[in-house]
XYZ file of N, CA and C in Angstrom:
606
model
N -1.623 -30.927 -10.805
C -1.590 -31.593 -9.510
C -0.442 -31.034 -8.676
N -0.537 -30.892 -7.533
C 0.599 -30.130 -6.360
C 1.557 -31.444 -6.341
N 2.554 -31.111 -6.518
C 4.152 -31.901 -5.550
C 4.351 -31.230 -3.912
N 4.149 -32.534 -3.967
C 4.238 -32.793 -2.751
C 5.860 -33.255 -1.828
N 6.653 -32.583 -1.097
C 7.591 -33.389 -0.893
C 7.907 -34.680 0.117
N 6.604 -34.978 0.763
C 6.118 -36.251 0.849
C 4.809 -36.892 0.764
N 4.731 -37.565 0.204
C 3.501 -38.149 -0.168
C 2.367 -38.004 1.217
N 1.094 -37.390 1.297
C -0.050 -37.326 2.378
C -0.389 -38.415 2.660
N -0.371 -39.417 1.979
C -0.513 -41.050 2.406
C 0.459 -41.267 3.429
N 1.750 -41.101 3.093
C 3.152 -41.702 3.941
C 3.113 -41.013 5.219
N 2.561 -39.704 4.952
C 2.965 -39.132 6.618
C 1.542 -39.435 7.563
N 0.620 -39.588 6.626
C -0.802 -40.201 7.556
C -0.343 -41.707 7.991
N 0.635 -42.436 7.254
C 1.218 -43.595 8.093
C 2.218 -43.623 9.144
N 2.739 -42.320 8.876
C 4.473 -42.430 9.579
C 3.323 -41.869 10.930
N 2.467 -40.467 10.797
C 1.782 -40.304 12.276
C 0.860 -41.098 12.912
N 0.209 -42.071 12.054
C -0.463 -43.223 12.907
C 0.623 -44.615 13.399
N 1.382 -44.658 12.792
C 2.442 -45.764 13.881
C 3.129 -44.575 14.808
N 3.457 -43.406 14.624
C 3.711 -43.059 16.012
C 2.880 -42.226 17.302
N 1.687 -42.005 16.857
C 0.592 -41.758 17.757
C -0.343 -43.066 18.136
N 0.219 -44.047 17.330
C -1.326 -44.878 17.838
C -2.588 -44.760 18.375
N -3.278 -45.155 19.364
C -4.450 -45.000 19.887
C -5.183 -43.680 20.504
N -4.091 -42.914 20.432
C -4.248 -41.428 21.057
C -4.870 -40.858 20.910
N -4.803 -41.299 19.210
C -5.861 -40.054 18.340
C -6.856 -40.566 17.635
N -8.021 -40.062 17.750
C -9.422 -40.638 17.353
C -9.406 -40.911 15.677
N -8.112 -40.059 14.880
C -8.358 -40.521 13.637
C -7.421 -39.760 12.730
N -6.861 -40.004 11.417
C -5.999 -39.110 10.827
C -6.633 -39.187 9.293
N -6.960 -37.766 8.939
C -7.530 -37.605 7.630
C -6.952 -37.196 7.120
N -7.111 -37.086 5.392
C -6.429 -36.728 4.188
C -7.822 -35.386 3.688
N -7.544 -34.603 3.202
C -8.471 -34.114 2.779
C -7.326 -32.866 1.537
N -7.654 -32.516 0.169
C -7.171 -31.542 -0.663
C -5.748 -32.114 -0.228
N -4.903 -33.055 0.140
C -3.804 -33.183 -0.133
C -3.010 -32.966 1.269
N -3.885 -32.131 2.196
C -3.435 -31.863 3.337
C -4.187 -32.858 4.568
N -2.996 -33.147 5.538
C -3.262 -34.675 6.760
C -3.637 -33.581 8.063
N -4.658 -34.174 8.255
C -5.387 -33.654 9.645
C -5.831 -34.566 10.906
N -4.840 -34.287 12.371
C -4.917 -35.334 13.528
C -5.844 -34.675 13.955
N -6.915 -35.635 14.517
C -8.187 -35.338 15.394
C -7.599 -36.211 16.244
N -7.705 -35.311 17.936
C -7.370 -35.699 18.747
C -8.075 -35.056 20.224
N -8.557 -35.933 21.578
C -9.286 -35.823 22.429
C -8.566 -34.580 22.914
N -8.852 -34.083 23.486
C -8.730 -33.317 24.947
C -7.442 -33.774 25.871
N -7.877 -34.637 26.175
C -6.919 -35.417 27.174
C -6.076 -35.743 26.632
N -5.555 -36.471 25.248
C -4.277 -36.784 24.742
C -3.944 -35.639 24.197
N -4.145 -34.065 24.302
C -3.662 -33.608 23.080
C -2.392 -32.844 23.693
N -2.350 -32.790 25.073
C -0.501 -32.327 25.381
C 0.596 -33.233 24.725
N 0.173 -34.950 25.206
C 1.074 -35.883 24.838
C 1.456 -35.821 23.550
N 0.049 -36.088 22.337
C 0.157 -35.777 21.120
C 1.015 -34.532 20.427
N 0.941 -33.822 21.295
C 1.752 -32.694 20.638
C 3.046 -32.850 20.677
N 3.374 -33.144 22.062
C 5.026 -33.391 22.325
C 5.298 -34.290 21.594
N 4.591 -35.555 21.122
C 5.166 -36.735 20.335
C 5.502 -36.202 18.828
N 4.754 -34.882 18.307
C 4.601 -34.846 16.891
C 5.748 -33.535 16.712
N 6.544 -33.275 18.227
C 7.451 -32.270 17.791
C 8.710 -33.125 18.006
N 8.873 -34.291 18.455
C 10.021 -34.999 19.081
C 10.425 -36.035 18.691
N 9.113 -36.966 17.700
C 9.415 -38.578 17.364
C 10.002 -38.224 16.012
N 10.831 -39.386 15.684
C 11.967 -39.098 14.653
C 11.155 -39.062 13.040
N 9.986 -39.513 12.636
C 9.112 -39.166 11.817
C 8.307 -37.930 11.748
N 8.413 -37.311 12.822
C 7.744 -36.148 12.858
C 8.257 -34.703 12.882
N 8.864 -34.876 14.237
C 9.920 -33.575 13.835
C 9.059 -32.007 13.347
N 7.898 -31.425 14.046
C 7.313 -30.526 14.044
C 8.137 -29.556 14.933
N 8.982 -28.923 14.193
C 9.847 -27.714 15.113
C 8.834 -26.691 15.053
N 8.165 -26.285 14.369
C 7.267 -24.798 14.334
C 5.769 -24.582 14.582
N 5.479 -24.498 15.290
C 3.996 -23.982 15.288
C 3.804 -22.592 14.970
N 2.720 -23.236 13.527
C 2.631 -21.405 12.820
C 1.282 -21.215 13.061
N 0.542 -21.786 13.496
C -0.823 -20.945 13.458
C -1.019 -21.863 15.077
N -1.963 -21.321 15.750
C -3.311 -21.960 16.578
C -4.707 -20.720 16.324
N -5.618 -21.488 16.261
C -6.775 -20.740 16.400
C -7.910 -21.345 17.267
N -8.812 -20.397 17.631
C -10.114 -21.257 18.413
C -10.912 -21.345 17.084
N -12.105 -22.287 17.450
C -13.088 -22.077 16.500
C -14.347 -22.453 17.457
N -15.657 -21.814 17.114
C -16.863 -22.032 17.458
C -17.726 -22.941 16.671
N -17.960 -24.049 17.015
C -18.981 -24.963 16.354
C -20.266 -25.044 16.103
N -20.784 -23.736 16.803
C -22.201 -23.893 17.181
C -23.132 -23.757 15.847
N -22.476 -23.495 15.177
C -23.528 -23.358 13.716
C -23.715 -24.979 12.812
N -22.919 -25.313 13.262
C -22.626 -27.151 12.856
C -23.783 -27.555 13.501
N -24.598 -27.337 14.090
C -25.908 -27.809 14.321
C -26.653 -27.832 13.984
N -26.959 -26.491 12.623
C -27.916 -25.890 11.953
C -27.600 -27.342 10.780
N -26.838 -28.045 10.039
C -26.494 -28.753 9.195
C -26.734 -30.171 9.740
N -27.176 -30.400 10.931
C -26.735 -31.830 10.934
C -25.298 -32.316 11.605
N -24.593 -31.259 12.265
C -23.440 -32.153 12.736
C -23.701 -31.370 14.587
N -23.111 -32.812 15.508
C -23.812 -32.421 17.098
C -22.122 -32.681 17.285
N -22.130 -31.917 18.314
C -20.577 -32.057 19.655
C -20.613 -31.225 20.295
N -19.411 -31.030 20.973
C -18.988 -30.156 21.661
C -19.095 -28.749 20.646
N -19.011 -27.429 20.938
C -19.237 -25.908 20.413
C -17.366 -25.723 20.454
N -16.840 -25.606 21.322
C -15.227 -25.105 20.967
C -14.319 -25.894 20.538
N -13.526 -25.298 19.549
C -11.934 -26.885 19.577
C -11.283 -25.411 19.148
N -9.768 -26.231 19.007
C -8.589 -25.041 18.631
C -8.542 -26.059 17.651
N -7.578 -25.759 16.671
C -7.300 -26.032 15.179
C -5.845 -25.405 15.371
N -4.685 -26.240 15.097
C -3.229 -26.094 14.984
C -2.403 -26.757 13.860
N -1.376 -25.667 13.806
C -1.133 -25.810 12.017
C 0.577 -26.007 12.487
N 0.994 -27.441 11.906
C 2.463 -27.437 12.861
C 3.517 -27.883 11.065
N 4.649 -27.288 11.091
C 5.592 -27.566 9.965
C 6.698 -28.073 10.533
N 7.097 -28.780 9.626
C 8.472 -29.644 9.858
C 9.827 -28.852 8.940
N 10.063 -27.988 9.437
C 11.577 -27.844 8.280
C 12.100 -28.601 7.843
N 12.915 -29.370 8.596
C 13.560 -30.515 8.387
C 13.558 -31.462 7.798
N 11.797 -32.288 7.978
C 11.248 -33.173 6.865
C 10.290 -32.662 5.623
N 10.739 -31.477 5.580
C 9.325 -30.119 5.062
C 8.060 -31.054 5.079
N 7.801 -31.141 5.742
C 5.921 -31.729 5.886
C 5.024 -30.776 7.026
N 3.999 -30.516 6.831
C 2.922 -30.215 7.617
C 1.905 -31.047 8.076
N 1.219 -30.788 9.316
C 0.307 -31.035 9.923
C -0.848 -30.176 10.469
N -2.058 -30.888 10.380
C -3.133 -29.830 10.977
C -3.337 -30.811 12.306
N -3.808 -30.045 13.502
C -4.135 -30.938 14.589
C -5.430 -30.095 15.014
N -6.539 -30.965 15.451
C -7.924 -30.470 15.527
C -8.100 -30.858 17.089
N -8.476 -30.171 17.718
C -8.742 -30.410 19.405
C -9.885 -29.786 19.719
N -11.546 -30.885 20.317
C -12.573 -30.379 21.093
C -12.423 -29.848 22.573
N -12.865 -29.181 22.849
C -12.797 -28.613 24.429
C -13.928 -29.374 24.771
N -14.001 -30.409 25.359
C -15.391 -31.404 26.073
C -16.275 -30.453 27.030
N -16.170 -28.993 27.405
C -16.947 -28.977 28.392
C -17.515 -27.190 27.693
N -18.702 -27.256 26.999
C -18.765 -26.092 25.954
C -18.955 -24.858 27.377
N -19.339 -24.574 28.988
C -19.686 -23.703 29.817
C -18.056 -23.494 30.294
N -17.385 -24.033 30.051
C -15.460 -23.781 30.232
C -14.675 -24.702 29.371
N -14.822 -24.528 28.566
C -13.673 -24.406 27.155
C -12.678 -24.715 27.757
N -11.929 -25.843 27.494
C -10.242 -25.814 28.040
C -9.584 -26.879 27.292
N -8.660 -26.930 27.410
C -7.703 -27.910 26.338
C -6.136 -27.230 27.026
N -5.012 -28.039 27.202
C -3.389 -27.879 27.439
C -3.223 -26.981 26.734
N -1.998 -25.686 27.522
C -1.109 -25.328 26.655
C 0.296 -25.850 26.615
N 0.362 -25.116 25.300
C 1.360 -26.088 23.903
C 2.512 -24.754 23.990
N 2.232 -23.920 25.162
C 3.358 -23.065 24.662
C 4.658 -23.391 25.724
N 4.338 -24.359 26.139
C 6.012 -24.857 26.598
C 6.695 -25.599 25.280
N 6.040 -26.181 24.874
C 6.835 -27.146 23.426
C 6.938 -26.224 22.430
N 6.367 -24.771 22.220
C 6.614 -23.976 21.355
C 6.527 -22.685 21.786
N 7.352 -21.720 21.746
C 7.152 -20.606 21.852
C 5.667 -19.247 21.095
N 5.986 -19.998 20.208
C 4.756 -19.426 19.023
C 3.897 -19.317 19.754
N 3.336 -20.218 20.642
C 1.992 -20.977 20.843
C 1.514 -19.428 21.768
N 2.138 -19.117 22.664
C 1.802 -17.737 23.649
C 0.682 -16.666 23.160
N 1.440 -15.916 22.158
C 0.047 -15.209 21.569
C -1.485 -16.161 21.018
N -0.579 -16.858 20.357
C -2.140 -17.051 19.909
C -3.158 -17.979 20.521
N -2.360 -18.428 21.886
C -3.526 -19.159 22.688
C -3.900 -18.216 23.587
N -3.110 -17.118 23.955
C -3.896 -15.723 24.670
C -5.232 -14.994 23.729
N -4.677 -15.252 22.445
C -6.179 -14.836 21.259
C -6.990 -15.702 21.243
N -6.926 -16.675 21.215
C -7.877 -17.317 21.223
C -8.910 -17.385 22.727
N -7.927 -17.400 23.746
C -8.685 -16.764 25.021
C -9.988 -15.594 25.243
N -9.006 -14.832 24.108
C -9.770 -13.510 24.638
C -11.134 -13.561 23.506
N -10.944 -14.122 22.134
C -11.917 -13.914 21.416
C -13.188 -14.929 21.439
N -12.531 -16.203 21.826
C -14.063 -17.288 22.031
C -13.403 -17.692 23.526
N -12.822 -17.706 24.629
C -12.727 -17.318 25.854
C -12.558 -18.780 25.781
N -11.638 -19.915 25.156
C -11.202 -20.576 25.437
C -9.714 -20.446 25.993
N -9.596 -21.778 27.714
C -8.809 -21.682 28.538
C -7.888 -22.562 28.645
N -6.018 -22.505 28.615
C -5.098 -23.086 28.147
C -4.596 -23.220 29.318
N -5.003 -24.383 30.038
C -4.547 -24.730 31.002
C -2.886 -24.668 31.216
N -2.237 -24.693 32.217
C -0.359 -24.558 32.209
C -0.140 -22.907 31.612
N -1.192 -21.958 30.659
C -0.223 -20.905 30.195
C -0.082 -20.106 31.584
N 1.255 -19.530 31.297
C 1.693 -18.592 32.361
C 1.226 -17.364 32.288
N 0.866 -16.808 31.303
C 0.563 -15.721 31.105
C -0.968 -15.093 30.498
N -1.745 -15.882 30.695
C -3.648 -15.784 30.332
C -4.081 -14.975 30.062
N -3.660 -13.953 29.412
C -4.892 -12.430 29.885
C -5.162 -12.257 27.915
N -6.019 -11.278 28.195
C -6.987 -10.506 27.039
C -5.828 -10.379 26.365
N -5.897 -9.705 24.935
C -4.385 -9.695 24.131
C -4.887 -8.692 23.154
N -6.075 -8.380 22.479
C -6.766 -7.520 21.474
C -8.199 -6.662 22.139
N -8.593 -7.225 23.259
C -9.469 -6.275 23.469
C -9.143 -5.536 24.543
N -10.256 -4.701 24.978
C -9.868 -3.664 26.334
C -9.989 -4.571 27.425
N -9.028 -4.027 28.436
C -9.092 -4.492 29.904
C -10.385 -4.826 30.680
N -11.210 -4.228 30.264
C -12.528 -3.892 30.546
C -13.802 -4.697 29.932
N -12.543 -5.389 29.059
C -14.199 -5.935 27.744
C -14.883 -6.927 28.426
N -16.642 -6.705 28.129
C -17.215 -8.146 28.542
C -17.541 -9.285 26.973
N -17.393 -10.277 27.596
C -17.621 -11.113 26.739
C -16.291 -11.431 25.534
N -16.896 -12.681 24.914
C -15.912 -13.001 23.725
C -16.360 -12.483 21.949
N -15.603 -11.497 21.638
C -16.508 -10.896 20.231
C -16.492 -12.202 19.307
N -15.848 -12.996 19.163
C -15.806 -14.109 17.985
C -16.640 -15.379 17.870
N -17.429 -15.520 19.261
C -18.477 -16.717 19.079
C -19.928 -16.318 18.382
N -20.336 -17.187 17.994
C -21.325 -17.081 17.262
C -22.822 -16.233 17.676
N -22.770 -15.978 19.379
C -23.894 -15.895 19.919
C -23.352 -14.105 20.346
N -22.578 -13.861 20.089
C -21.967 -12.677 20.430
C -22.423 -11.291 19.401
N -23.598 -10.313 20.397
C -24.007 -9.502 19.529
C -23.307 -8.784 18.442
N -23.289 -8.415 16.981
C -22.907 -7.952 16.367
C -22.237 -6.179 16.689
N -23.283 -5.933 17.498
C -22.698 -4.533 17.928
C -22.250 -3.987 19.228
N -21.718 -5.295 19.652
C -21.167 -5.780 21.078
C -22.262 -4.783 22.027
N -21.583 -5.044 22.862
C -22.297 -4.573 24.813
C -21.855 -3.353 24.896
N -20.579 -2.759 24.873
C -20.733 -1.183 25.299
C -19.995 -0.349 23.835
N -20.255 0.532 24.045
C -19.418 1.625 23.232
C -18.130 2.677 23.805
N -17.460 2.883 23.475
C -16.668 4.196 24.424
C -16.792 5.082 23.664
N -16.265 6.518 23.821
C -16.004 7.445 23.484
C -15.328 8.334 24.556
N -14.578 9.754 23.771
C -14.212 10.740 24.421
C -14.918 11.767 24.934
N -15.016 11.783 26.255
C -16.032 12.850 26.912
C -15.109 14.082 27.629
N -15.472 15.341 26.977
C -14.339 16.337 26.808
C -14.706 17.388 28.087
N -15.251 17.169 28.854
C -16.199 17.466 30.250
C -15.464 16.919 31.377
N -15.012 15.450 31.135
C -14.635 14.213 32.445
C -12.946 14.674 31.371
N -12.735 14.875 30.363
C -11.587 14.383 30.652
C -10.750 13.226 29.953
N -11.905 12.403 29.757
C -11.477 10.762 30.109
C -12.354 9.901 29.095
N -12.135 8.746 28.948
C -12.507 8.269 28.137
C -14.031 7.253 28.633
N -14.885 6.981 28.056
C -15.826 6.273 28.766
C -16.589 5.669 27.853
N -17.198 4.191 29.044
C -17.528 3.754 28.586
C -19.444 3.098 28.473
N -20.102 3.345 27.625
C -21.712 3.111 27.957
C -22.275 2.314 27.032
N -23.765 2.064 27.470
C -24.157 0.421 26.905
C -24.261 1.180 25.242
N -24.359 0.418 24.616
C -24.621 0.928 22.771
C -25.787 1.398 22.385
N -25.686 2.328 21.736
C -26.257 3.184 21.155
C -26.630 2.522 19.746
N -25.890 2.230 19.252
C -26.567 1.810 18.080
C -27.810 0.937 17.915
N -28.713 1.502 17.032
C -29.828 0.619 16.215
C -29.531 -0.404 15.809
N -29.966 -1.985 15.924
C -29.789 -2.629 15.356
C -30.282 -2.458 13.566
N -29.699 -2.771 12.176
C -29.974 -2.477 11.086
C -30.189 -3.476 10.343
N -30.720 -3.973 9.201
C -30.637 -5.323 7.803
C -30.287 -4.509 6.637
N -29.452 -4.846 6.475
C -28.903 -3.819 5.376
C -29.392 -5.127 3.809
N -30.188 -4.686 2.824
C -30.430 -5.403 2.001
C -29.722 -4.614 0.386
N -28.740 -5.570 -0.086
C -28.082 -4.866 -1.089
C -28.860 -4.293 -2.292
N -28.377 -3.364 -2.774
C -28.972 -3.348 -4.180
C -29.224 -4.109 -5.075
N -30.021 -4.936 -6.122
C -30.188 -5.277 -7.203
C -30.265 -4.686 -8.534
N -29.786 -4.841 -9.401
C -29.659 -4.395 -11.037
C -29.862 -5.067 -11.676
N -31.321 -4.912 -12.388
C -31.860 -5.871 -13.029
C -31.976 -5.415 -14.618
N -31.278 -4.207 -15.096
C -31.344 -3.631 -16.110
C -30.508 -5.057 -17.454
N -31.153 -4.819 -18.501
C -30.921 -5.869 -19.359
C -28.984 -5.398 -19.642
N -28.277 -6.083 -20.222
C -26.829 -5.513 -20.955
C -26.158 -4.827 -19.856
N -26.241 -4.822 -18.113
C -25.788 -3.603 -17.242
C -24.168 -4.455 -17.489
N -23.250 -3.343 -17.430
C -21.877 -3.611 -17.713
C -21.162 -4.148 -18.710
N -22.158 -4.150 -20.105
C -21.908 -4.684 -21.265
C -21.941 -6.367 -20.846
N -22.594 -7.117 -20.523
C -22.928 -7.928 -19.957
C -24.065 -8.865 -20.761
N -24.086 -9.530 -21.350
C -24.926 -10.496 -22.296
C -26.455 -11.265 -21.551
């Protein structure tokens, strides 16, 4: 069993008396506490969970986007975007996960968190550029991994596998360029080995 240096029960209590109603709910899951929280509370929520004396989240080490749209194929309906944020406490060594829907799946948006943390800059510019969710307040918005030029977001679910254009070097111009793809779409079906004993194998 993991040691824990505070119990996941205690801090799912210490963050529901100091978030109260804010947040739609606080789960336990493998040992690790996860705030689900609206849209609209999730600037406040954040500042409360880096500042109230139980909480004390000095670091934000991760943000990511995520795409939901396959949660439909199973049985689960919402909104298609949320970010997912991963916040540590030095001080009280405890962690937190914080889960945020973007309510409006045709513009994705949710606060940015990179005034209360520095961290937050890159990776809410990545998350911009890859599922083209928009962080309202950032100062600085732009693409961060793809070209200046790119259309679309490569990381959502609906996003062709062999994207929209190709470039290459054209030694004629000079210059580098860019045209729609060339590639074949392919199904690549793996091999099977059905030989009896293959790999000394019983």
């Amino acid at each position: 069993m993991t040691d824990f240096a505070i119990r996941p029960e205690d801090l799912q209590d210490t963050l529901a008396a100091a978030l109260g109603d804010r947040v739609s709910r606080i789960t336990i899951a493998l040992g690790e506490v996860t705030v689900h929280v609206a849209a609209a509370q999730y600037l406040g929520v954040m500042q409360t969970l880096r500042d109230a004396a139980g909480c004390k989240f000095e670091q934000l080490i991760d943000l990511a986007g995520v795409d939901y749209s396959a949660y439909r194929e199973v049985g689960t309906d919402g909104p298609r975007f949320g970010v997912t944020v991963h916040l540590l406490s030095v001080s009280l060594n405890q962690r937190v996960r914080v889960k945020v829907l973007c309510p409006d799946d045709d513009l994705p948006l949710v606060e940015s968190v990179n005034d209360l943390w520095n961290s937050a800059n890159w990776y809410e510019r990545e998350a911009f550029d890859l599922y083209g969710i928009v962080f309202e307040g950032h100062n600085d918005l732009r693409r961060i991994l793809t070209d200046y030029g790119f259309i679309g977001h490569p990381f959502r679910k609906d996003f062709p596998l062999s994207g929209h254009v190709e470039m290459r070097y054209d030694a004629e111009r000079r210059r580098v360029v860019y045209e729609p793809v060339s590639i074949e779409p392919r199904e690549i079906t793996p091999r099977i080995i059905r030989e009896e004993h293959y790999g000394g194998l019983n």
